[in-house]
XYZ file of C-alpha atoms in Angstrom:
81
model
C 340.315 -37.922 -1.350
C 337.670 -39.092 -3.798
C 333.943 -39.354 -2.511
C 334.143 -43.076 -2.279
C 337.182 -42.636 -0.303
C 335.867 -40.208 1.993
C 332.767 -42.758 3.009
C 334.832 -45.521 3.657
C 335.554 -43.656 6.585
C 331.990 -44.215 8.207
C 329.882 -47.500 8.706
C 326.617 -47.283 6.632
C 322.822 -48.735 7.397
C 319.760 -47.826 7.080
C 318.161 -44.870 8.938
C 317.338 -41.344 8.930
C 319.074 -38.482 7.664
C 319.096 -35.597 10.344
C 318.819 -32.667 7.506
C 316.410 -34.477 5.592
C 314.230 -36.362 7.535
C 311.501 -36.422 4.864
C 313.168 -38.770 3.026
C 312.824 -41.250 5.055
C 314.955 -44.372 5.635
C 318.187 -44.231 3.160
C 321.884 -45.061 4.241
C 323.208 -43.205 6.653
C 325.874 -42.919 9.482
C 326.255 -41.852 12.744
C 327.838 -38.241 13.416
C 326.714 -37.569 16.712
C 325.167 -39.326 19.827
C 323.434 -37.138 22.276
C 322.376 -37.753 25.945
C 319.917 -35.147 26.557
C 319.618 -34.108 30.043
C 316.291 -35.847 30.840
C 318.163 -38.680 30.147
C 317.659 -41.493 27.030
C 320.173 -41.359 23.736
C 319.726 -39.422 20.869
C 321.508 -40.896 17.488
C 322.330 -38.222 14.923
C 322.615 -40.039 11.640
C 323.535 -38.246 8.203
C 323.141 -39.513 4.522
C 325.766 -39.658 1.991
C 325.545 -36.583 0.509
C 325.143 -34.704 3.778
C 328.317 -36.152 5.040
C 330.451 -35.181 2.125
C 328.998 -31.516 3.237
C 329.990 -31.742 6.511
C 333.355 -33.254 5.766
C 333.933 -30.423 2.966
C 333.243 -27.756 5.646
C 335.096 -29.247 8.543
C 338.339 -29.553 5.749
C 337.873 -25.603 5.399
C 337.354 -24.535 8.895
C 340.539 -26.948 10.302
C 342.680 -24.986 7.179
C 341.341 -21.802 8.119
C 341.772 -22.502 12.243
C 344.967 -23.827 11.763
C 343.892 -27.525 13.075
C 344.994 -30.691 11.234
C 342.156 -32.182 9.343
C 341.414 -36.481 9.175
C 338.595 -37.522 7.036
C 335.806 -39.773 9.121
C 335.136 -37.374 12.124
C 332.045 -35.423 11.168
C 330.558 -34.627 14.824
C 333.580 -34.099 16.683
C 335.394 -31.043 18.024
C 338.263 -29.812 15.514
C 340.652 -29.490 18.304
C 340.378 -33.389 19.016
C 341.826 -34.266 15.549
């Protein structure tokens, strides 16, 4: 699967990548929503390069662990698909 096809599994909008906050606002996708114990909601966003990197890590982990890999699920548990 090429880069553009992989990125097409996500919705992109301006935001701050959790790995590169100093870069400021860039095209990002929501990869996780956290609900801290003290209340509220924290949206974790990642830039395109980071999503590509995390997809590769997730794919490799799925292959090593015997799980199925489906793109577009960075931030989800591999056991859930």
